[in-house]
Each structure stands twice: as C-alpha cells, then as structure tokens.
Coordinates of C-alpha atoms and ligand atoms in Angstrom, one line a residue:
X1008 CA 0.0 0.0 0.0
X1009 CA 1.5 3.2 -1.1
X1010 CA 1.9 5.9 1.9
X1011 CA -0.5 8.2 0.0
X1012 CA -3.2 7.2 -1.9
X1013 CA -5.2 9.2 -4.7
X1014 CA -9.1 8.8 -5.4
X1015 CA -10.0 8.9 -9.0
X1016 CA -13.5 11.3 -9.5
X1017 CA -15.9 9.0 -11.0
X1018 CA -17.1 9.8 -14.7
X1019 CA -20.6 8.2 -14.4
X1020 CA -23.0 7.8 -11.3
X1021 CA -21.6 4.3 -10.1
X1022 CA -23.6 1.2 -10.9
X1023 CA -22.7 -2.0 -9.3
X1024 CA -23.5 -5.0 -7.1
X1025 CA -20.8 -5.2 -4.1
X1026 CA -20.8 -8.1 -1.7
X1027 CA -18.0 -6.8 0.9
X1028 CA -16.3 -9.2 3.3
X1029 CA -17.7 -10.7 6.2
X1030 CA -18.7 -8.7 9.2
X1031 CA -16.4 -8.0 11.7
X1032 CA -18.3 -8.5 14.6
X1033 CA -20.1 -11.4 13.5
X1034 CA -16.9 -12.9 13.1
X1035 CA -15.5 -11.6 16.5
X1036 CA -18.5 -13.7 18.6
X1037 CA -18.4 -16.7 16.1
X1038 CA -14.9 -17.0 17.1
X1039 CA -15.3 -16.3 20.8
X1040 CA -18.4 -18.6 21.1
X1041 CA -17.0 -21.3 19.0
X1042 CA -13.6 -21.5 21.0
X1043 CA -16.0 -22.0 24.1
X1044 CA -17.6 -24.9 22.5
X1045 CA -16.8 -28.4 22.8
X1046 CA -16.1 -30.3 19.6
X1047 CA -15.6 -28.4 16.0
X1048 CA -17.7 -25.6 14.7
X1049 CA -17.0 -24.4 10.9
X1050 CA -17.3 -20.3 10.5
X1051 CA -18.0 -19.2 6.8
X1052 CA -17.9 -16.1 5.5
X1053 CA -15.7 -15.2 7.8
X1054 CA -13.6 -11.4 7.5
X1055 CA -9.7 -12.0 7.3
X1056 CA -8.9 -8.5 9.3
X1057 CA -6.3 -7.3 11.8
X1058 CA -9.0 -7.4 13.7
X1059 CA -10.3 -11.1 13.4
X1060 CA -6.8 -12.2 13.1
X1061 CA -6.5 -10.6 16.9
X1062 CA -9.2 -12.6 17.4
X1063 CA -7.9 -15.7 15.7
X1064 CA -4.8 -15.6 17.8
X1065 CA -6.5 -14.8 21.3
X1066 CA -8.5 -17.8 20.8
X1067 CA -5.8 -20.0 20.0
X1068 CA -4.0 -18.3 23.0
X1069 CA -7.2 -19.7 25.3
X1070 CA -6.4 -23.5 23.7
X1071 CA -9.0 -23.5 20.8
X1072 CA -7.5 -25.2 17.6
X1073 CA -7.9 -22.5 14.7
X1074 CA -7.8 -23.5 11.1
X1075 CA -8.6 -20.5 8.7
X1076 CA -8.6 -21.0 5.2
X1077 CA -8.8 -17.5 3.8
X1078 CA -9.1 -18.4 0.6
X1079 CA -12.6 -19.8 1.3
X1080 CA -13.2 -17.2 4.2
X1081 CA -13.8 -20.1 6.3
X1082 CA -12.8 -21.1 9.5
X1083 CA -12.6 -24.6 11.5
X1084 CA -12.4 -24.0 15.5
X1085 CA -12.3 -26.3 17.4
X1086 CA -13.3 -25.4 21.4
X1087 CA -11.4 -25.9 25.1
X1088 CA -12.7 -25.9 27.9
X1089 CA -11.9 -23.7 30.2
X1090 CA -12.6 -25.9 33.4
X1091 CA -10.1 -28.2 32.7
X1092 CA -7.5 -25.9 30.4
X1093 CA -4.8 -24.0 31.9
X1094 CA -4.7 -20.2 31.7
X1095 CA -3.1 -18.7 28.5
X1096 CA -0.8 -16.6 29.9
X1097 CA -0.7 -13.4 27.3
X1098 CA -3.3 -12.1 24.5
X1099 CA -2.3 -9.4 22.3
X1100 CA -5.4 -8.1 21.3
X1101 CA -3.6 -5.6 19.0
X1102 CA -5.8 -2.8 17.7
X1103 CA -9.3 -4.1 18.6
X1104 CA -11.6 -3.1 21.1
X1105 CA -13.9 -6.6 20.7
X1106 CA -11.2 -8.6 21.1
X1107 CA -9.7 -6.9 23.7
X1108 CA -13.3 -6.6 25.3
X1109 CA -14.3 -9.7 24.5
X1110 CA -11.2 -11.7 25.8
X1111 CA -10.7 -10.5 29.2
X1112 CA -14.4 -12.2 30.3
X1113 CA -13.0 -15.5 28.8
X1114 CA -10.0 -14.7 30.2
X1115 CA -11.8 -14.9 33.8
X1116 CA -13.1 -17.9 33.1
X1117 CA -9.7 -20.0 33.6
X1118 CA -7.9 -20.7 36.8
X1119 CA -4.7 -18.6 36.6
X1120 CA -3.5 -15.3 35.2
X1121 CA -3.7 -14.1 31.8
X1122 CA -2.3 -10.8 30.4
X1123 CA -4.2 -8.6 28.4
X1124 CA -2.4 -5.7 26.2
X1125 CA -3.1 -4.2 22.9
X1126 CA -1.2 -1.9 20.6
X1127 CA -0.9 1.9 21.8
X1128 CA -4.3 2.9 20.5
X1129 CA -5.9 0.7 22.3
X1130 CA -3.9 1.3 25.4
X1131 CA -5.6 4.7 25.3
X1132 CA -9.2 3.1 25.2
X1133 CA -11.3 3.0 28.1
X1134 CA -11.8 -0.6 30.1
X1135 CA -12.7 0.3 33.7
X1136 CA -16.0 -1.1 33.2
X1137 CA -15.3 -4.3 32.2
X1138 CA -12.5 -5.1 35.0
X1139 CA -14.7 -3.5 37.7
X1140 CA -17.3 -6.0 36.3
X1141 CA -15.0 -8.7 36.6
X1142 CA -14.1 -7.9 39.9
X1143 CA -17.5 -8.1 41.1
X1144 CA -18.0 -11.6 39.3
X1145 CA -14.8 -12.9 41.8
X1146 CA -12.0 -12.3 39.0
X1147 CA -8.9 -10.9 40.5
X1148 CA -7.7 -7.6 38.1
X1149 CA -4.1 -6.2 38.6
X1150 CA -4.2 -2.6 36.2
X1151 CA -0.6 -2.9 35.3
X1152 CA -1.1 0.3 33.3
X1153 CA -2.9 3.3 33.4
X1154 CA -6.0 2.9 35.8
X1155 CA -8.6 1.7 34.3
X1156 CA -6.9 0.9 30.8
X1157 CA -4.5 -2.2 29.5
X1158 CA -2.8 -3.8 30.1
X1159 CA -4.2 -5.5 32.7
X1160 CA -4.2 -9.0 34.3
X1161 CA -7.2 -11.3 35.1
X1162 CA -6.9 -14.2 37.2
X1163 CA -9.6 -16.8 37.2
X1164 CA -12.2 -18.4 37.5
X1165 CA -15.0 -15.9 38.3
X1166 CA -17.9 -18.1 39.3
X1167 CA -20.6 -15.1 37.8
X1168 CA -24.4 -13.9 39.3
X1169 CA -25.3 -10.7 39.6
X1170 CA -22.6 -7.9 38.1
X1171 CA -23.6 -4.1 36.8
X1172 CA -21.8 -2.4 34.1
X1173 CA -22.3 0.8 32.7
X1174 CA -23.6 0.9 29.1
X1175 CA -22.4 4.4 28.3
X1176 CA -19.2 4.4 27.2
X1177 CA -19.1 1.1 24.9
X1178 CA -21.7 -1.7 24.7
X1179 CA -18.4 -3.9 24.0
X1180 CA -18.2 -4.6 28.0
X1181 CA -21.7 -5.6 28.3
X1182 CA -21.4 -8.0 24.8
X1183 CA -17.8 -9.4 26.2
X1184 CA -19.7 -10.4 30.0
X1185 CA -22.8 -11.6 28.3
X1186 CA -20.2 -14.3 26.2
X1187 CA -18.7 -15.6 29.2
X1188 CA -21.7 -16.1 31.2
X1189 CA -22.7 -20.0 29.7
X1190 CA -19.4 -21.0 31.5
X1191 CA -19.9 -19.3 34.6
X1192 CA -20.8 -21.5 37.5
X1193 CA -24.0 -19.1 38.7
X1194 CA -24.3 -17.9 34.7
X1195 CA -24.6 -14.1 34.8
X1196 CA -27.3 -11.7 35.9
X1197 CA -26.3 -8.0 34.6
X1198 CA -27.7 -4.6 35.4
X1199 CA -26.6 -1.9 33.5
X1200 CA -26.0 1.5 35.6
X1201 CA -26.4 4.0 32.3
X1202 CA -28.1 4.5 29.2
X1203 CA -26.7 1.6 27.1
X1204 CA -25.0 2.9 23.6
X1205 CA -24.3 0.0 20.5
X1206 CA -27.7 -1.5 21.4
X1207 CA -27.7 -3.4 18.2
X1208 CA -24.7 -4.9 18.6
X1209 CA -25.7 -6.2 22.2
X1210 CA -28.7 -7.9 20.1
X1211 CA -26.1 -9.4 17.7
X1212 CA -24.3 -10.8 21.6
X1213 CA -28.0 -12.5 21.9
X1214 CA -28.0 -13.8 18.6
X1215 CA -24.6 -15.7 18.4
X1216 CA -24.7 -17.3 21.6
X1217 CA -27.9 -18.4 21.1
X1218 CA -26.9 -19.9 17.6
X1219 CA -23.8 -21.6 20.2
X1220 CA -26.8 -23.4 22.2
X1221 CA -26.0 -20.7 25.0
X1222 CA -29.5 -19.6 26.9
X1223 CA -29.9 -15.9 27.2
X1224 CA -32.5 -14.2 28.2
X1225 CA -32.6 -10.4 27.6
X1226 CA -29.5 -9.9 30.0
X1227 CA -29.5 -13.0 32.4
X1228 CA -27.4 -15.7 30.9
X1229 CA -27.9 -19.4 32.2
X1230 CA -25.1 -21.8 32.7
X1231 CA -24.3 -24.6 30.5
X1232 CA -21.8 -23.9 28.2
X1233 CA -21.9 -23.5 24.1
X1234 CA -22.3 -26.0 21.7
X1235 CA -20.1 -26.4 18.7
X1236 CA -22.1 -25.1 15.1
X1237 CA -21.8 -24.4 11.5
X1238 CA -22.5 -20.8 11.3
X1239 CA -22.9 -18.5 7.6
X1240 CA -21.8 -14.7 8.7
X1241 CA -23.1 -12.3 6.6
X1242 CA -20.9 -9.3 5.1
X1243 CA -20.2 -6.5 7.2
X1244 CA -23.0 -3.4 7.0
X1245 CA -20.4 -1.0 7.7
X1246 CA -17.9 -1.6 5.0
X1247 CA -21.2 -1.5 3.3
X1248 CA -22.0 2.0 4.4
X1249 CA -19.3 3.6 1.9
X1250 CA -20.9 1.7 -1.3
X1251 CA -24.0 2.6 -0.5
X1252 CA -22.8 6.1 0.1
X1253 CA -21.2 5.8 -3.2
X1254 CA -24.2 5.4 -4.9
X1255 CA -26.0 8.7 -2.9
X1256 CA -23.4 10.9 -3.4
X1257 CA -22.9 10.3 -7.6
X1258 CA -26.4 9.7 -8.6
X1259 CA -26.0 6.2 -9.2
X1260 CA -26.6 2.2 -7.8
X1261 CA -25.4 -0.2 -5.2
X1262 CA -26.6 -3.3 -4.5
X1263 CA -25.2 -4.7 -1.8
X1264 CA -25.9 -9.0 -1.7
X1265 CA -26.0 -11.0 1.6
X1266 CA -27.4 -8.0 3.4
X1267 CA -31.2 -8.8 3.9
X1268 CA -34.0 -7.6 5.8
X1269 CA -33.3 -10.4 8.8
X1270 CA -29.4 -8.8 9.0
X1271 CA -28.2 -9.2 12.7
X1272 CA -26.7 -5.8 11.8
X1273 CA -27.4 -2.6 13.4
X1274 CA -25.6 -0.8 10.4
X1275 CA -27.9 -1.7 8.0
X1276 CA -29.9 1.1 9.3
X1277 CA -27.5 3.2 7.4
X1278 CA -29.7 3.2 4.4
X1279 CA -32.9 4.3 6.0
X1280 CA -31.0 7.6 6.8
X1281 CA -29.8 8.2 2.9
X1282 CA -33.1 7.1 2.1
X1283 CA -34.4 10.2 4.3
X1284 CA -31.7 12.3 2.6
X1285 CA -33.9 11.5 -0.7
X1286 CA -32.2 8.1 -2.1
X1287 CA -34.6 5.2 -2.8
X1288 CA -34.1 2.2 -0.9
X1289 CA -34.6 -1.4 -1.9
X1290 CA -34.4 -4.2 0.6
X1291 CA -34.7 -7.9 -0.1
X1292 CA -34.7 -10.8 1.5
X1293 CA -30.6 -11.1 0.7
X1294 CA -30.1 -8.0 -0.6
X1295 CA -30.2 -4.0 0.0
X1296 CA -30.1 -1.3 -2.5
X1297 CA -29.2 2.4 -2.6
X1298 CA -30.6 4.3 -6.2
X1299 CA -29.4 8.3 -6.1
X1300 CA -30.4 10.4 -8.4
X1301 CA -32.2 13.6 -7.0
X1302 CA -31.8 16.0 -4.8
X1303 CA -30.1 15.2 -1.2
X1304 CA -31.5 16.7 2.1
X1305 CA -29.6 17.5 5.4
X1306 CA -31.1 15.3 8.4
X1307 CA -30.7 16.0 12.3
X1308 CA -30.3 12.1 13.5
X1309 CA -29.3 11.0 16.9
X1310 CA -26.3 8.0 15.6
X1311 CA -26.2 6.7 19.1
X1312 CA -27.4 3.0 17.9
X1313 CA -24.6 3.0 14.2
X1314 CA -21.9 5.0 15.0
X1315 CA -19.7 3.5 13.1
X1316 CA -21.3 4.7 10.2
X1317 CA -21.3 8.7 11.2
X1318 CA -18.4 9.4 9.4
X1319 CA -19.6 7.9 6.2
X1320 CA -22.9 10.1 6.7
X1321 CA -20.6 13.1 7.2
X1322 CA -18.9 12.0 3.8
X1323 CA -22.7 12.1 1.6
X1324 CA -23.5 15.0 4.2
X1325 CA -20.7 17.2 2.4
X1326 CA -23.2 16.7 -1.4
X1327 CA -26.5 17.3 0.1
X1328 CA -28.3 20.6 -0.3
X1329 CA -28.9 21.3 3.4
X1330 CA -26.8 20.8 6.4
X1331 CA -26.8 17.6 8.2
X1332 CA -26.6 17.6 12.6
X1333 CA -25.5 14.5 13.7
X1334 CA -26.1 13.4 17.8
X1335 CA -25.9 11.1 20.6
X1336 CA -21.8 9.5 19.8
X1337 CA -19.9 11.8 22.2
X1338 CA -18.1 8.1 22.9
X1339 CA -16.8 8.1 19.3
X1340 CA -14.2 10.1 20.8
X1341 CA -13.0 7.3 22.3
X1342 CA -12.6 4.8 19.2
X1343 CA -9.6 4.2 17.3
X1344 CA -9.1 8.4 17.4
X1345 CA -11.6 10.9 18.7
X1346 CA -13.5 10.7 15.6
X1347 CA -15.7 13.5 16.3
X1348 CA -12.9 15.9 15.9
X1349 CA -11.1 14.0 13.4
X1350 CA -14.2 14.1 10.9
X1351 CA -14.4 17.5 11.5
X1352 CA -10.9 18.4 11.2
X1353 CA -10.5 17.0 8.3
X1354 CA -13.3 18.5 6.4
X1355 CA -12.8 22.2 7.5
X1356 CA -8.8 21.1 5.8
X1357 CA -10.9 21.0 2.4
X1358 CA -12.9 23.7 3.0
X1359 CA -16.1 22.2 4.4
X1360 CA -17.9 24.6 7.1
X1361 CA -18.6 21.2 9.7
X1362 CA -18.6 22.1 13.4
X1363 CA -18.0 19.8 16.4
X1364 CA -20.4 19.2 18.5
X1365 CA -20.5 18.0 22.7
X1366 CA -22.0 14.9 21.1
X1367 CA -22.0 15.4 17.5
X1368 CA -21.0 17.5 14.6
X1369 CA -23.0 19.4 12.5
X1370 CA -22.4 19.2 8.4
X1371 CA -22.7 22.3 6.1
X1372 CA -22.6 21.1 2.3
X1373 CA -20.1 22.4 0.3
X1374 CA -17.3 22.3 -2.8
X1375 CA -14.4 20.3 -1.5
X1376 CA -11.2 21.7 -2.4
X1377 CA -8.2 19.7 -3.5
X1378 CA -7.3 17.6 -0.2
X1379 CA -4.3 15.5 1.2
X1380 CA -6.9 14.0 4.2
X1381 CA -5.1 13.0 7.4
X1382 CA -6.8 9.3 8.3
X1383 CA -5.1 9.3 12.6
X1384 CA -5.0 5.6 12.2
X1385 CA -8.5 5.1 11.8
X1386 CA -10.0 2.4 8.8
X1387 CA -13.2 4.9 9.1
X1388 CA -11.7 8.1 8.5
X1389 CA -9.5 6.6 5.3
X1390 CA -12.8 4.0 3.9
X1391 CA -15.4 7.2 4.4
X1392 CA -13.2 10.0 3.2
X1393 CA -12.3 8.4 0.4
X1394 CA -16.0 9.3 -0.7
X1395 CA -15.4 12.9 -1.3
X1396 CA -13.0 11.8 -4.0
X1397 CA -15.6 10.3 -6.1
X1398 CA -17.4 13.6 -5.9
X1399 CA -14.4 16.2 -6.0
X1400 CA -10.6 16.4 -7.7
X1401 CA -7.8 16.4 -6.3
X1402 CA -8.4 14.4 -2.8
X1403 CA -6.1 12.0 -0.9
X1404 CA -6.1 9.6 1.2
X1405 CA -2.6 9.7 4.1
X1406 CA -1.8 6.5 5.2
X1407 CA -4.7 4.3 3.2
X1408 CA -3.0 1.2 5.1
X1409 CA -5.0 1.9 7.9
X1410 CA -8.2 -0.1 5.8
X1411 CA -6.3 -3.6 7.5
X1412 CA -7.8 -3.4 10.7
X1413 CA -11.3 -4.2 9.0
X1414 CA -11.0 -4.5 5.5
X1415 CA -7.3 -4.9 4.0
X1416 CA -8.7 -4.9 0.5
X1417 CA -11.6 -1.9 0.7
X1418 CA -9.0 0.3 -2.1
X1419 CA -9.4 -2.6 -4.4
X1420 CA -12.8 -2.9 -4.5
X1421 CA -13.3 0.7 -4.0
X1422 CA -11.9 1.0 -7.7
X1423 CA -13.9 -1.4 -9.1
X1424 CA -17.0 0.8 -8.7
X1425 CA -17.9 2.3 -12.4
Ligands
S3P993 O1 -19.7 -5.1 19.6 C1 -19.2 -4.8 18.5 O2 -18.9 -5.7 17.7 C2 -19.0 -3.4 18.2 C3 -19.6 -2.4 19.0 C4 -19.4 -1.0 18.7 O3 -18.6 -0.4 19.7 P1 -19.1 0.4 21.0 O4 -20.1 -0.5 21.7 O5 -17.9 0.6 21.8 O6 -19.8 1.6 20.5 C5 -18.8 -0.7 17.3 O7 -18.4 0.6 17.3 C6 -17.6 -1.6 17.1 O8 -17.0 -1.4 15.8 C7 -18.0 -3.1 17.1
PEP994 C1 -14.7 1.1 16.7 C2 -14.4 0.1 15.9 O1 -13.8 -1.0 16.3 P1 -13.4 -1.7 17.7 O2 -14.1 -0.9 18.8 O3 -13.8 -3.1 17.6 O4 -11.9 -1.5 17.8 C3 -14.7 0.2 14.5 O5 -14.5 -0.9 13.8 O6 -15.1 1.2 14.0

C-alpha cells in the first residue's frame, strides 16, 4: 500500500452490485463462542482482518484449535474448555476493542493469570467497566497500566451472578460479560448502571450465543456452556456504508448481496437515513439497494445506535443541499481516534464549514477543495473519506494502510466501482 493514496472522480454515477467481506463483529462472537464450544464448529464467510486475526490468535492463545482458510473465508475452530485448560498466559489483542473486550471475560473464566495488552491505540481506550465488572463476578484484576486501561491482568475463574456495568461508554463490556456467562458457575445476571450505547450490537451478543446453544435471556445468561455449530456470517453493514454512500453521493446504484432484511446488523440502518436524505431504498430478502439520483436533504439524527457509520454520513452529508446535525456518539471520541474531531478536522482542511459538537457535529454542504486528508490511524476516517474523491478532484487519502484493521482490501474494490 502506497503511503499516500489518490481517489479517482468518478465519470458516471456508479452502478454496481458489491458483496463486501464478512462482518467483523459477526466474526469476532463466532470466534469467541465457538472457541468456548466443545467439539468443532466451521465459521464461513468469515472477514480475514487485523481485527479477526487478533481474534484468531486470542482464541488459540485460550487452547481453541484454529484452522482458517482464507481463501474460502472459512474457518474450522475447534473449542477448550476452560474448566479443565490452563490459563493462557498473554493475548495481544492488538488494535481491537472486541477482542480486547471480549477476551478479558474468557479470560476470567480460567484458573490462573492471563495478560491482556493491545497496541498503543488501544492502550488509550477505556476498560474500567469491564474489569470492575470482573471484579464483582470474583475475578482478580491487577491494572498494570494506566487505571482503568491495558494492560491489565485477570486471574480466574470468576464463578458469575449478579454484576452491573455501565452501558455508556461502549456496549463492548456488556457483549464481552454476556459471552462468558454459559461458563460461569452461577451464569450471569447484569444490570446496566447507564443508558446503554451500541444496542444493536448487544442484540447481535444475543444472537450468536444463542446460535452456540448458550441460553440468554434479555440480560440474564444461564449456565451450561456453548455448543459447537456451522454458522454462515453475513458481510459487514459498515464496510457497506461507503458503497451505498457511493451510490448517494454520484447519482447512481449499489446493490449490496447477503445484506437482507433479517441482518443481525445494526448498520444496516445506514440506508434508511440516505433514504431520508432523498435516495430510494430497496431491501430484499438477501439483498439492499441504494438508487441516487435527486436531490439530497440535510437530516438531524441521533447516531447513538450505528456510529460506526457517522463518518460515512458526514462524507454524503458534504453533497446534500442542506446541512446535516449528527447526535448522541460523544463516545466516538474514544474509538480508534476521537472521531468526532477527526471528521471535522478534516473536512474544515478541504474547505467544508462542519462544526463539532458535545456529542455530535453538525455538516454544512459544500465544494471540496483539493485535499491530502489525514486518516489518525483510523480504517473509518480513510474507507469514508475516500467518498469525497468520487465527488471532488484532487483528494487524498494519508496512510490508506490503515483499511487492514477491517477490511485490508476496501482500495481494491473501492476502484472497481464504475
Ligand atoms: O460489539 C461490537 O462488535 C462493536 C460495537 C461498537 O462499539 P461500542 O459498543 O464501543 O460503541 C462498534 O463501534 C464496534 O465497531 C463493534
Ligand atoms: C470502533 C471500531 O472497532 P473496535 O471498537 O472493535 O476496535 C470500528 O470498527 O469502527
């Protein structure tokens, strides 16, 4: 990947049928659940990501047998059990705030101590939630870092019951407790203590473990373990968010396959609001489609349920005809970068009047000028940016790399768009 990358201006409205890689968190629980299992589950459709291969590697580091064939984006995993396996010692959960989430519940499940650390961006995440949490559940924590961030270490087993978390800062804690409930002795009982953001993705939590043969109810989880399964994951709905932007923003067509009306994905939501900017929307049973073609409107929407996709609305916000007010993510500032004044950075640099917000930004439409766009290590800020370039000359992506940590290839098939 070159360190700077340049976005052709499409010469037609884009017409095309994508069908992007799997989704990331999909494949995140799959893995997680299916390393809990006994026997051997097969994952397909699963995204080969910095992210899932954090995954991959965590889950190998807890004693699961992991067999991906990327080729066929398929998986083989076969399960431990954490009663009668030893603790793994280390997981580097590199860049990912599900894994790294995710892993230090299973973590608590063995006896002994396990060390969990990411790379620097992730160091400056937030995690108090989820190691009080553990605490409470009869883990031992030891913050060998920053309070309340990694790395920390978790020694096992917490037995479960009754545990609050907040639900404020990242629905991630609640999704990662939820997981290791079925192989808690008592199972889990959680409260949450505030508003809970992500609530799709706490949904999706349901919906795996379920598919695993965990019982959950709401947010009480009963002991007895997973069960190994054969499990289809659909592609991700926020890759998706940039083609279906794509076809907003030039006037033209995206169909996105494997993305149907029953998606366990929040993001999918994503086309109701460009369908409220004025595009038609077309869902199917295995399929969604975005048609532009006339005028955009501005929207004021509250993003608190699909923030990842707020900086790919900010993106088609910049070729509307009205301004666009985006609220409820004051957490994104505390994702890969603080995206809320990231986005906003970056499109006063080409000329865009776009103003930050306590909790959102707010979008005025405008001409982009020729633009080298800083991307702070964030695959959102590079994949949603590079939208203005279909639209506007001159625009450039910084370190288009970044794309790995959730879709190494999104340049590729970025330019395949006509
Ligand atoms: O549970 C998940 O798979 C995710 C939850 C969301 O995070 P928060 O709950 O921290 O908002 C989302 O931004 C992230 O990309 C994936
Ligand atoms: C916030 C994200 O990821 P994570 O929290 O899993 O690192 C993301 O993919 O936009």
């Amino acid at each position: 990947m070159p360190d700077v990358l340049a976005v052709e201006p499409l010469t037609t409205p884009v017409d095309a049928t994508v069908r992007p890689p799997g989704s990331k968190s999909i494949t995140n629980r799959a893995l997680l659940c299916a390393a809990l299992a006994p026997g051997t589950s097969t994952l397909t459709g699963a995204l080969f990501a910095d992210d899932t291969r954090a995954m991959m590697s965590a889950v190998a580091a807890l004693g699961a047998t992991v067999e991906p064939d990327e080729q066929r984006s398929t998986v083989v995993v076969t399960g431990v059990d954490p009663r009668v396996a030893g603790a793994p010692g280390s997981v580097d959960a590199r860049q990912s705030g599900t894994t790294s989430r995710f892993l230090l519940p299973a973590a608590a499940l063995f006896a002994g101590r396990t060390v969990v650390d990411g790379a620097e961006q992730l160091r400056a995440r937030p995690f108090g939630p989820v190691l009080d949490a553990l605490r409470q559940v009869g883990a031992d924590i030891e913050e060998l870092g920053r309070p309340g961030c990694l790395p920390a270490a978790v020694h096992g087993p917490a037995h479960g019951g009754f545990v609050e978390v907040s639900g404020h800062i990242s629905s991630q804690f609640l999704s990662g407790l939820l997981m290791a409930g079925p192989l808690m002795d008592r199972g889990l009982a959680v409260s949450l203590t505030s508003p809970l953001v992500s609530v799709p993705y706490v949904e999706m939590t349901q919906s795996v473990m379920a598919s695993f043969g965990a019982v959950v109810n709401g947010l009480t989880v009963e002991p007895g373990g997973y069960r190994p399964a054969d499990y289809a994951i659909e592609p991700d709905a926020s890759a998706a968010s940039y083609f279906l932007g794509a076809a907003a923003i030039t006037g033209g067509r995206v169909t996105v396959s494997g993305l149907g009306a029953g998606s366990l994905q929040g993001d999918v939501r994503f086309a109701d609001l460009l369908e409220r900017m004025g595009a038609s929307v077309t869902r199917t049973a295995d399929s969604l489609t975005v048609r532009g073609g006339g005028r955009l409107q501005g929207i004021d929407v509250d993003m608190a349920d699909i923030s990842d996709t707020a900086q790919t609305l900010a993106a088609v916000a910049v070729f509307a005809d009205s301004p666009t007010r985006v609220t409820g993510i004051g957490f994104i500032r505390k994702k890969e970068t603080d995206r809320l004044a990231a986005v906003v950075t970056e499109l006063r640099r080409a000329g865009i009047d776009a103003v930050e917000d306590a909790d959102g930004f707010t979008i005025h439409p405008g001409a982009p000028r020729p633009t080298r766009f800083a991307t702070y290590d964030d695959h959102r800020m590079a994949m949603s940016l590079s939208l203005i370039g279909l639209r506007a000359p001159g625009i450039e992506i910084a370190d288009p790399g970044c794309v790995a940590k959730t879709y190494p290839a999104y340049f590729t098939d970025l330019a395949t768009l006509t």
